[in-house]
Coordinates of C-alpha atoms and ligand atoms in Angstrom, one line a residue:
M335 CA -14.8 -14.6 -15.8
T336 CA -17.5 -12.3 -14.5
Q337 CA -19.8 -11.0 -17.1
H338 CA -20.6 -7.5 -16.0
E339 CA -21.3 -4.6 -18.2
R340 CA -17.7 -3.3 -18.6
L341 CA -16.3 0.1 -19.1
L342 CA -12.7 0.4 -20.4
I343 CA -10.5 3.2 -19.2
I344 CA -7.5 3.6 -21.4
D345 CA -4.7 5.0 -19.3
F346 CA -2.4 7.6 -20.9
G347 CA -0.5 8.1 -17.8
S348 CA -2.4 10.7 -15.7
Q349 CA -1.8 10.8 -12.0
V350 CA -5.5 10.8 -11.4
T351 CA -6.7 7.9 -13.6
Q352 CA -7.6 5.8 -10.5
L353 CA -9.9 8.5 -9.4
I354 CA -11.9 7.9 -12.6
A355 CA -12.3 4.3 -11.6
R356 CA -13.3 5.3 -8.1
R357 CA -16.0 7.7 -9.4
L358 CA -17.3 4.8 -11.6
R359 CA -17.4 2.3 -8.7
E360 CA -19.4 4.8 -6.7
L361 CA -21.9 4.6 -9.6
H362 CA -21.8 0.8 -9.4
V363 CA -20.2 0.5 -12.8
Y364 CA -17.6 -2.1 -13.4
C365 CA -14.5 -0.8 -15.1
E366 CA -10.9 -1.8 -15.8
I367 CA -7.9 0.5 -16.3
H368 CA -5.5 -0.7 -19.0
P369 CA -2.3 1.1 -20.2
Y370 CA -2.6 2.3 -23.7
Q371 CA 0.2 0.1 -24.9
K372 CA -1.9 -3.0 -24.1
V373 CA -5.1 -1.8 -25.8
T374 CA -4.7 -3.3 -29.3
E375 CA -7.5 -4.0 -31.8
E376 CA -7.6 -7.6 -30.6
F377 CA -7.8 -6.5 -27.0
L378 CA -10.8 -4.3 -27.8
K379 CA -12.6 -7.1 -29.6
E380 CA -12.1 -9.4 -26.7
F381 CA -12.9 -6.8 -24.0
K382 CA -16.2 -5.7 -25.6
P383 CA -16.5 -2.5 -23.6
K384 CA -19.9 -0.9 -23.3
A385 CA -18.2 2.5 -23.1
V386 CA -14.6 3.8 -23.2
I387 CA -12.9 6.6 -21.3
F388 CA -9.6 8.1 -22.5
S389 CA -7.7 9.3 -19.4
G390 CA -5.5 12.4 -19.2
G391 CA -1.7 12.1 -19.5
P392 CA 1.5 14.1 -19.4
A393 CA 2.4 13.6 -23.1
S394 CA 1.9 15.8 -26.1
V395 CA 0.2 14.3 -29.2
F396 CA 3.1 15.7 -31.1
A397 CA 5.8 13.8 -29.3
E398 CA 7.4 10.9 -31.0
G399 CA 5.7 7.7 -30.2
A400 CA 3.0 9.7 -28.4
P401 CA 0.4 7.5 -26.6
S402 CA -2.4 6.6 -28.8
A403 CA -5.4 4.3 -29.3
P404 CA -6.3 2.0 -32.2
P405 CA -8.7 3.5 -34.8
L406 CA -11.1 0.6 -34.1
V407 CA -12.1 2.1 -30.8
F408 CA -14.1 4.7 -32.8
Q409 CA -15.9 2.0 -34.8
L410 CA -17.1 0.0 -31.8
G411 CA -20.3 2.1 -31.7
V412 CA -20.0 2.7 -28.0
P413 CA -19.8 6.1 -26.2
I414 CA -16.4 7.5 -25.6
L415 CA -15.3 10.2 -23.1
G416 CA -12.0 11.8 -23.6
I417 CA -10.4 13.8 -20.7
C418 CA -7.6 16.4 -21.2
Y419 CA -4.9 14.5 -23.1
G420 CA -7.8 12.1 -24.1
Q421 CA -9.6 15.0 -25.6
Q422 CA -6.6 16.1 -27.6
L423 CA -6.0 12.6 -28.8
M424 CA -9.6 12.2 -29.9
M425 CA -9.4 15.5 -31.9
H426 CA -6.0 14.6 -33.3
L427 CA -7.2 11.1 -34.5
L428 CA -10.6 12.3 -35.7
G429 CA -9.5 15.2 -37.9
G430 CA -9.3 18.2 -35.5
K431 CA -6.2 20.2 -34.6
V432 CA -4.2 20.5 -31.4
E433 CA -1.7 23.2 -30.7
R434 CA 1.3 23.4 -28.4
G435 CA 1.1 25.3 -25.1
H436 CA 2.8 28.6 -26.0
G437 CA 1.3 30.7 -23.2
T438 CA -2.1 29.0 -23.2
A439 CA -1.2 26.3 -20.7
E440 CA -3.7 26.2 -17.9
F441 CA -3.4 24.8 -14.4
G442 CA -5.9 25.0 -11.7
R443 CA -9.4 26.3 -11.2
A444 CA -11.3 27.6 -14.1
F445 CA -15.0 28.4 -14.8
V446 CA -16.9 27.0 -17.7
T447 CA -19.9 28.6 -19.2
P448 CA -22.4 26.8 -21.4
S449 CA -23.1 27.3 -25.1
A450 CA -26.7 27.8 -26.3
E451 CA -27.3 24.1 -27.1
T452 CA -27.9 21.6 -24.3
L453 CA -26.2 18.3 -24.0
P454 CA -27.5 15.3 -21.9
L455 CA -23.9 14.8 -20.6
L456 CA -24.3 18.1 -18.8
D457 CA -27.7 17.4 -17.1
G458 CA -27.6 19.1 -13.7
W459 CA -24.8 21.5 -14.8
F460 CA -25.0 25.3 -15.1
A461 CA -27.9 25.8 -12.7
E462 CA -25.9 28.9 -11.5
G463 CA -24.7 29.9 -15.0
R464 CA -21.2 28.5 -14.7
E465 CA -19.4 25.6 -13.2
Q466 CA -16.0 25.3 -11.5
V467 CA -13.6 22.8 -13.2
W468 CA -10.0 21.7 -12.7
M469 CA -7.7 22.3 -15.7
S470 CA -4.3 20.9 -16.1
H471 CA -3.0 21.0 -19.6
G472 CA -0.1 22.3 -21.7
D473 CA -1.3 21.7 -25.3
H474 CA -4.9 22.6 -26.3
V475 CA -7.4 21.9 -29.0
S476 CA -7.4 24.6 -31.6
E477 CA -9.9 23.1 -34.1
I478 CA -12.5 20.5 -33.2
A479 CA -12.9 17.4 -35.4
P480 CA -15.8 17.1 -37.9
G481 CA -19.1 16.2 -36.3
F482 CA -18.1 17.8 -33.0
R483 CA -19.7 20.9 -31.5
V484 CA -18.8 23.1 -28.5
Y485 CA -21.0 22.9 -25.4
G486 CA -18.9 24.8 -22.9
T487 CA -16.0 27.3 -22.8
S488 CA -13.7 28.7 -20.3
P489 CA -11.6 31.9 -20.7
N490 CA -8.5 29.9 -21.7
A491 CA -10.2 26.9 -23.2
P492 CA -12.7 27.7 -26.0
F493 CA -13.2 24.0 -26.4
A494 CA -13.6 23.1 -22.7
I495 CA -16.6 20.8 -23.5
T496 CA -17.1 19.3 -26.9
A497 CA -19.2 16.5 -28.2
D498 CA -20.5 14.7 -31.3
P499 CA -23.9 13.6 -29.9
E500 CA -24.7 11.4 -33.0
R501 CA -21.7 9.1 -32.3
Q502 CA -21.8 9.7 -28.6
F503 CA -18.3 11.0 -28.5
Y504 CA -17.6 13.4 -25.7
A505 CA -14.4 15.2 -25.0
V506 CA -13.5 17.7 -22.2
Q507 CA -10.4 19.7 -21.5
F508 CA -10.7 19.5 -17.7
H509 CA -10.6 16.7 -15.1
P510 CA -14.1 15.8 -14.0
E511 CA -12.7 13.0 -11.7
V512 CA -11.1 15.4 -9.1
H513 CA -13.0 17.1 -6.2
H514 CA -12.0 20.5 -7.6
T515 CA -14.6 19.9 -10.3
P516 CA -17.6 19.8 -7.9
K517 CA -20.1 18.6 -10.6
G518 CA -17.6 16.1 -12.0
A519 CA -19.4 13.1 -10.4
Q520 CA -22.6 14.2 -12.1
L521 CA -20.9 14.3 -15.4
Y522 CA -19.7 10.7 -15.0
A523 CA -23.2 9.7 -13.8
N524 CA -24.7 11.2 -17.0
F525 CA -22.1 9.5 -19.2
V526 CA -22.7 6.0 -17.8
K527 CA -26.5 6.6 -18.1
L528 CA -26.1 7.6 -21.7
A529 CA -24.0 4.5 -22.3
G530 CA -26.9 2.4 -20.9
F531 CA -25.2 1.0 -17.7
T532 CA -27.7 -0.3 -15.2
G533 CA -25.2 -0.1 -12.3
D534 CA -25.0 -3.8 -11.6
W535 CA -21.6 -3.7 -9.9
T536 CA -21.2 -4.2 -6.2
M537 CA -18.5 -4.8 -3.6
G538 CA -19.5 -8.4 -3.7
A539 CA -18.7 -8.5 -7.4
Y540 CA -15.4 -6.7 -6.7
R541 CA -14.6 -9.4 -4.2
E542 CA -15.3 -12.2 -6.7
E543 CA -13.1 -10.5 -9.3
A544 CA -10.3 -9.9 -6.8
I545 CA -10.4 -13.6 -5.8
R546 CA -10.3 -14.7 -9.4
Q547 CA -7.3 -12.4 -10.1
I548 CA -5.4 -13.6 -7.0
R549 CA -5.9 -17.2 -8.0
E550 CA -4.7 -16.4 -11.5
K551 CA -1.6 -14.6 -10.3
V552 CA -0.6 -16.9 -7.5
G553 CA -1.4 -20.3 -9.1
D554 CA -0.3 -23.0 -6.6
S555 CA 2.6 -20.9 -5.1
K556 CA 2.9 -20.1 -1.4
V557 CA 2.2 -16.6 -0.1
I558 CA 3.3 -14.9 3.1
C559 CA 1.5 -11.9 4.5
G560 CA 2.7 -9.5 7.2
L561 CA -0.2 -8.8 9.5
S562 CA 0.0 -5.6 11.5
G563 CA -3.4 -5.8 13.2
G564 CA -4.7 -2.9 11.1
V565 CA -7.6 -2.9 8.8
D566 CA -5.6 -3.0 5.5
S567 CA -3.4 -5.9 6.1
S568 CA -6.3 -7.8 7.7
V569 CA -8.7 -7.3 4.8
A570 CA -5.9 -8.3 2.4
A571 CA -5.2 -11.5 4.4
V572 CA -8.8 -12.6 4.7
L573 CA -9.4 -11.9 1.0
I574 CA -6.3 -13.8 -0.1
H575 CA -7.2 -16.7 2.3
Q576 CA -10.6 -16.9 0.6
A577 CA -8.9 -17.1 -2.7
I578 CA -6.1 -19.6 -2.0
G579 CA -6.8 -21.1 1.4
D580 CA -3.8 -22.5 3.3
Q581 CA -1.3 -21.6 0.6
L582 CA -1.3 -18.4 2.6
T583 CA 0.6 -18.0 5.9
C584 CA 0.4 -14.8 7.9
V585 CA 3.3 -13.5 10.0
F586 CA 2.4 -11.2 12.8
V587 CA 5.6 -9.4 14.1
D588 CA 4.8 -8.4 17.7
H589 CA 7.3 -5.6 18.4
G590 CA 6.0 -5.0 21.9
L591 CA 4.7 -1.6 20.9
M592 CA 1.1 -2.6 20.5
R593 CA -1.8 -1.3 22.6
Q594 CA -3.5 -3.0 25.5
G595 CA -4.7 -6.5 24.5
E596 CA -4.1 -5.8 20.8
A597 CA -1.6 -8.6 20.0
Q598 CA -3.8 -11.2 21.6
E599 CA -6.8 -9.9 19.8
V600 CA -5.1 -10.2 16.4
V601 CA -3.8 -13.7 17.1
S602 CA -7.1 -15.0 18.3
M603 CA -9.1 -13.4 15.5
F604 CA -6.9 -14.8 12.7
R605 CA -6.1 -18.2 14.2
D606 CA -9.4 -19.0 15.9
T607 CA -12.0 -17.1 13.9
Y608 CA -10.6 -17.4 10.4
N609 CA -8.4 -20.5 10.8
I610 CA -5.6 -18.7 8.8
P611 CA -2.2 -20.2 9.5
L612 CA -0.4 -17.6 11.6
I613 CA 3.1 -17.2 13.0
H614 CA 3.0 -15.0 16.1
A615 CA 6.6 -13.7 16.3
D616 CA 6.8 -12.3 19.8
E617 CA 10.0 -10.3 19.4
S618 CA 9.3 -7.6 21.9
D619 CA 12.5 -8.1 23.8
L620 CA 14.5 -7.7 20.6
F621 CA 12.8 -4.4 19.7
L622 CA 12.7 -2.9 23.1
N623 CA 16.3 -3.7 23.8
A624 CA 17.3 -2.1 20.5
L625 CA 15.3 1.0 21.3
E626 CA 16.9 1.5 24.7
G627 CA 18.3 5.0 24.9
V628 CA 17.0 6.0 21.6
S629 CA 15.0 9.3 21.6
D630 CA 15.3 10.6 18.0
P631 CA 12.0 9.8 16.2
E632 CA 13.6 9.0 12.9
V633 CA 16.2 6.7 14.6
K634 CA 13.2 5.0 16.3
R635 CA 11.5 4.5 13.0
K636 CA 14.6 3.3 11.2
T637 CA 15.5 0.9 14.0
I638 CA 12.0 -0.6 14.1
G639 CA 11.9 -0.8 10.2
R640 CA 15.2 -2.6 10.0
L641 CA 14.4 -5.1 12.8
F642 CA 11.0 -5.7 11.3
I643 CA 12.6 -6.7 8.0
D644 CA 15.1 -9.1 9.7
V645 CA 12.5 -10.7 11.9
F646 CA 10.0 -11.0 9.1
Q647 CA 12.6 -12.6 6.9
K648 CA 13.6 -15.1 9.5
H649 CA 10.0 -16.2 10.1
A650 CA 9.1 -16.2 6.4
H651 CA 11.9 -18.6 5.7
E652 CA 10.4 -21.0 8.2
V653 CA 7.3 -21.2 6.0
G654 CA 9.6 -22.3 3.2
G655 CA 9.2 -21.9 -0.5
A656 CA 7.0 -18.8 -0.5
T657 CA 7.2 -16.9 -3.8
F658 CA 4.8 -14.1 -3.1
L659 CA 4.5 -11.4 -0.4
A660 CA 1.1 -10.0 0.2
Q661 CA 0.7 -6.4 1.3
G662 CA -2.3 -4.2 2.1
T663 CA -1.1 -1.3 0.0
L664 CA -3.9 1.2 -0.8
Y665 CA -4.2 3.6 -3.6
P666 CA -3.3 6.6 -1.6
D667 CA 0.0 4.9 -0.7
V668 CA 0.7 4.4 -4.4
I669 CA 0.0 8.1 -5.3
E670 CA 1.9 9.4 -2.3
S671 CA 5.0 7.5 -3.3
V672 CA 5.0 9.1 -6.8
S673 CA 6.0 12.7 -6.5
F674 CA 3.9 15.1 -8.6
S675 CA 6.8 17.4 -9.4
G676 CA 9.1 14.5 -10.4
G677 CA 11.6 15.6 -7.8
P678 CA 12.2 14.2 -4.4
S679 CA 9.8 15.6 -1.7
V680 CA 11.0 16.6 1.7
T681 CA 10.8 13.8 4.3
I682 CA 8.7 14.9 7.2
K683 CA 8.5 11.4 8.6
S684 CA 9.6 8.2 7.0
H685 CA 6.3 6.4 7.0
H686 CA 7.1 3.6 4.6
N687 CA 9.0 1.9 7.3
V688 CA 9.2 -1.5 5.7
G689 CA 9.9 -0.4 2.1
G690 CA 12.4 -2.6 0.3
L691 CA 11.2 -5.8 1.9
P692 CA 10.1 -7.6 -1.3
E693 CA 13.3 -6.8 -3.2
K694 CA 15.4 -7.9 -0.3
M695 CA 13.6 -11.2 -0.1
G696 CA 13.3 -11.8 -3.8
L697 CA 9.6 -12.1 -3.5
K698 CA 6.9 -11.1 -6.0
L699 CA 4.1 -8.9 -4.7
V700 CA 0.4 -9.5 -4.3
E701 CA -1.4 -6.2 -3.5
P702 CA -5.1 -6.8 -3.9
L703 CA -6.1 -3.5 -2.4
R704 CA -3.9 -1.4 -4.6
E705 CA -6.8 0.2 -6.4
L706 CA -8.9 1.0 -3.4
F707 CA -9.4 3.9 -1.0
K708 CA -9.7 3.4 2.7
D709 CA -13.5 3.6 2.8
E710 CA -13.7 1.0 0.0
V711 CA -11.4 -1.3 1.9
R712 CA -13.7 -1.0 4.8
A713 CA -16.7 -1.9 2.6
L714 CA -14.7 -4.9 1.2
G715 CA -14.0 -5.9 4.8
R716 CA -17.7 -5.9 5.6
E717 CA -18.3 -8.0 2.4
L718 CA -15.7 -10.5 3.8
G719 CA -17.6 -10.6 7.1
L720 CA -15.0 -9.0 9.3
P721 CA -16.5 -7.7 12.5
E722 CA -17.7 -4.0 12.4
R723 CA -15.8 -3.1 15.5
F724 CA -12.6 -4.2 13.8
I725 CA -13.4 -2.6 10.4
G726 CA -14.0 0.8 12.0
R727 CA -10.8 0.8 14.0
H728 CA -8.7 3.9 13.9
P729 CA -5.4 3.7 11.9
F730 CA -2.4 2.7 14.0
P731 CA 1.1 3.6 12.9
G732 CA 3.7 0.8 12.1
P733 CA 6.1 1.9 14.8
G734 CA 3.2 1.7 17.3
L735 CA 3.5 3.2 20.7
A736 CA 7.2 4.1 20.1
I737 CA 6.1 7.3 18.5
R738 CA 3.5 8.1 21.2
C739 CA 6.2 8.1 23.8
P740 CA 8.3 11.1 22.9
G741 CA 11.9 10.8 24.0
E742 CA 13.3 7.6 25.5
I743 CA 11.1 4.5 25.6
T744 CA 11.0 2.3 28.7
R745 CA 8.9 -0.7 29.5
D746 CA 7.5 1.2 32.5
K747 CA 6.5 4.1 30.4
L748 CA 4.9 1.8 27.8
A749 CA 2.8 0.1 30.6
I750 CA 1.5 3.5 31.8
L751 CA 0.8 4.7 28.3
R752 CA -1.2 1.5 27.5
Q753 CA -3.4 1.9 30.5
A754 CA -4.1 5.6 29.9
D755 CA -4.8 4.9 26.2
A756 CA -7.3 2.2 27.1
V757 CA -9.2 4.4 29.5
Y758 CA -9.3 7.2 26.9
I759 CA -10.6 5.0 24.1
D760 CA -13.1 3.5 26.5
Q761 CA -14.3 7.0 27.3
I762 CA -14.7 7.8 23.6
R763 CA -16.6 4.6 23.0
R764 CA -18.9 5.1 26.0
H765 CA -19.7 8.6 24.7
G766 CA -20.5 7.2 21.3
L767 CA -17.8 9.4 19.6
Y768 CA -15.4 6.7 18.3
D769 CA -16.7 6.7 14.7
E770 CA -16.7 10.5 14.4
I771 CA -13.0 10.6 15.1
W772 CA -10.3 9.6 12.6
Q773 CA -7.7 8.8 15.2
A774 CA -7.5 9.2 19.0
F775 CA -4.7 8.2 21.3
V776 CA -2.7 9.2 24.3
A777 CA 0.9 10.5 24.1
L778 CA 2.9 10.0 27.3
L779 CA 5.1 13.1 27.7
P780 CA 8.7 12.8 28.8
V781 CA 8.1 15.2 31.7
R782 CA 7.1 14.8 35.3
T783 CA 5.0 17.4 37.1
V784 CA 4.0 18.0 40.7
G785 CA 0.5 17.2 41.9
V786 CA -1.4 16.6 45.0
M787 CA -3.6 13.6 45.7
G788 CA -5.3 12.9 49.0
D789 CA -2.9 14.6 51.4
G790 CA 0.3 13.8 49.6
R791 CA 2.5 15.2 46.9
T792 CA 2.8 13.4 43.6
Y793 CA 5.5 13.7 41.1
D794 CA 4.4 11.8 38.0
Y795 CA 4.1 11.9 34.2
A796 CA 2.0 14.3 32.2
C797 CA 0.1 13.0 29.2
A798 CA -1.6 14.6 26.2
L799 CA -4.8 13.4 24.7
R800 CA -5.0 13.6 20.9
A801 CA -8.1 13.2 18.8
V802 CA -8.5 14.4 15.2
T803 CA -10.9 14.4 12.3
S804 CA -9.5 13.9 8.9
V805 CA -10.4 12.5 5.4
D806 CA -7.1 10.9 4.5
G807 CA -4.6 11.7 7.3
M808 CA -2.9 14.4 5.1
T809 CA -4.6 17.2 6.9
A810 CA -6.5 17.1 10.2
D811 CA -8.5 19.2 12.7
Y812 CA -8.5 18.6 16.4
Y813 CA -11.8 17.1 17.7
P814 CA -14.0 19.6 19.7
F815 CA -14.7 17.5 22.8
S816 CA -17.0 19.1 25.4
H817 CA -15.3 20.3 28.6
E818 CA -17.4 17.8 30.5
F819 CA -15.9 15.0 28.4
L820 CA -12.4 16.2 28.9
G821 CA -12.8 16.8 32.6
E822 CA -14.3 13.3 33.1
T823 CA -11.6 11.7 31.1
A824 CA -8.8 13.5 32.9
T825 CA -10.3 12.4 36.3
R826 CA -10.6 8.8 35.2
I827 CA -7.0 8.7 33.9
I828 CA -5.5 10.2 37.0
N829 CA -7.6 7.9 39.3
E830 CA -7.1 4.7 37.3
V831 CA -3.6 5.0 36.0
Q832 CA -0.7 5.0 38.4
G833 CA 2.1 7.2 37.1
I834 CA 0.1 10.0 35.5
N835 CA -0.9 13.1 37.5
R836 CA -1.7 15.6 34.8
V837 CA -3.7 15.4 31.6
T838 CA -3.7 17.9 28.7
Y839 CA -5.6 18.1 25.5
D840 CA -3.7 18.8 22.2
I841 CA -5.6 21.3 20.1
T842 CA -3.1 21.5 17.2
S843 CA -4.4 21.0 13.7
K844 CA -2.3 19.5 10.8
P845 CA -0.7 21.5 9.4
P846 CA 1.1 23.0 11.3
G847 CA 1.2 20.0 13.7
T848 CA 1.3 16.4 12.6
I849 CA -1.2 13.8 14.0
E850 CA 1.4 11.8 15.9
W851 CA 3.7 13.6 18.3
E852 CA 6.8 12.2 16.6
Ligands
XMP1446 P1 1.3 12.2 10.8 O1 1.8 12.1 12.2 O2 2.4 12.2 9.8 O3 0.4 10.9 10.6 O4 0.4 13.4 10.7 C1 -0.5 10.8 9.5 C2 -1.0 9.3 9.6 O5 0.1 8.4 9.4 C3 0.3 7.6 10.5 N1 1.7 7.5 10.8 C4 2.5 6.4 10.4 N2 2.1 5.2 9.9 N3 4.4 4.5 10.0 C5 3.1 4.3 9.7 O6 2.8 3.2 9.3 C6 4.8 5.7 10.5 O7 6.0 5.8 10.8 C7 3.8 6.7 10.8 N4 3.9 7.9 11.3 C8 2.6 8.4 11.3 C9 -0.4 8.3 11.7 O8 -0.8 7.4 12.7 C10 -1.6 9.0 10.9 O9 -2.6 8.0 10.7

């Protein structure tokens, strides 16, 4: 068991609790999130937190069986920060009053102004008189608990920031962990400083802890892991291999829709560099035959997803006796799959193409990256010694080139697309632009156009270059290449790739476009 200074986040069910953990990791503070049901007096005594954070949550303190915390938490003598529901619960348990919504519910941006007294928790705040915060609450505090004072108010929240500095109890009505509270990170920094954290946590420590947890969970069982060649599944595989060695077998399903040289790269890296047992399931014929004549993007995705499950299952059975399936699920995948409104959201594209695999195979899941964001996974990959060129790779969709070849897919088209894509990526790397771009690729258009080369007429395919910047793939802007770059790239593609005689650049942002063409 690692002995870091530990902060305990008690989770009352907020959608953004993981963001609190992320803000703390950025401050090099080790924290663990535990659901309130698990946080008993015994748990607290054993955990020995150096500080505690009460998360937000959707409940009302008046509800029957409302989420709560054991009274002991207030006697530990450690700083506590309550957020939103956490604030209401603190007031409720410490002798203040909470009232139901009735027209005072508040959702969205608000501005907090300071009271006369200063509070170290707010160091760096209010330089411009007021701060923007993000509110999201139904009930509100109507009377603060004895010992507390008010340090900030908003038009609808007279108790936006409250504290009992003697006991180091802090309670805010808004969410400092979200980006819409621009000075939120500063508030967390102040809180952990007040709690005396030295910031001794690193990605190296995270790796150690993750390895310990994987060993504890898996014991001496066998684990299989589907490798896609992307960063997430690769980092998960290398991490798990470091934890349990050859109890792990990776299965790489090659659907014949990878980019140039990609399948070979994955196989040699895992087998030769890392010595991880790997099954290379070359099933390109199966996939490409099934996709013959298919032009509808959703049918393509579903066909690939279905076959993937079949093939994966077949090869996983060869391993024999595996009880766990490892996946490189990231935190954004987890939040995306929980709808905020509680209702089903409209399917733009069915991204989760291999959903349902664990249930179908009766396997338990190991998802060691479930709490991390993409940039943290990359940092963990570096910690694990994965090559930089690999870690920085652009994301690549599960259905691969199938969705970069709008309309019907043929082997010939895929060969042309692979070559054009390789030239384009080479251009981007040569110009030193690769790391500035979130994703870049060529889409081969299902249309032939007339051109002239030498003295002859050509009648070949047109392609579109795509390059976008993005933070999370949810929104994106097209990348502003120079005309020189675009001209040079078009010339190279037309000269070097037989079958393409026209190159266009896609300048659509997302929304209204999507990143991929299908
Ligand atoms: P879109 O095209 O929806 O892409 O703007 C957003 C991000 O998701 C990737 N993407 C997929 N990933 N299966 C995947 O695993 C899919 O079916 C799929 N479709 C899009 C896309 O490459 C981009 O990074």
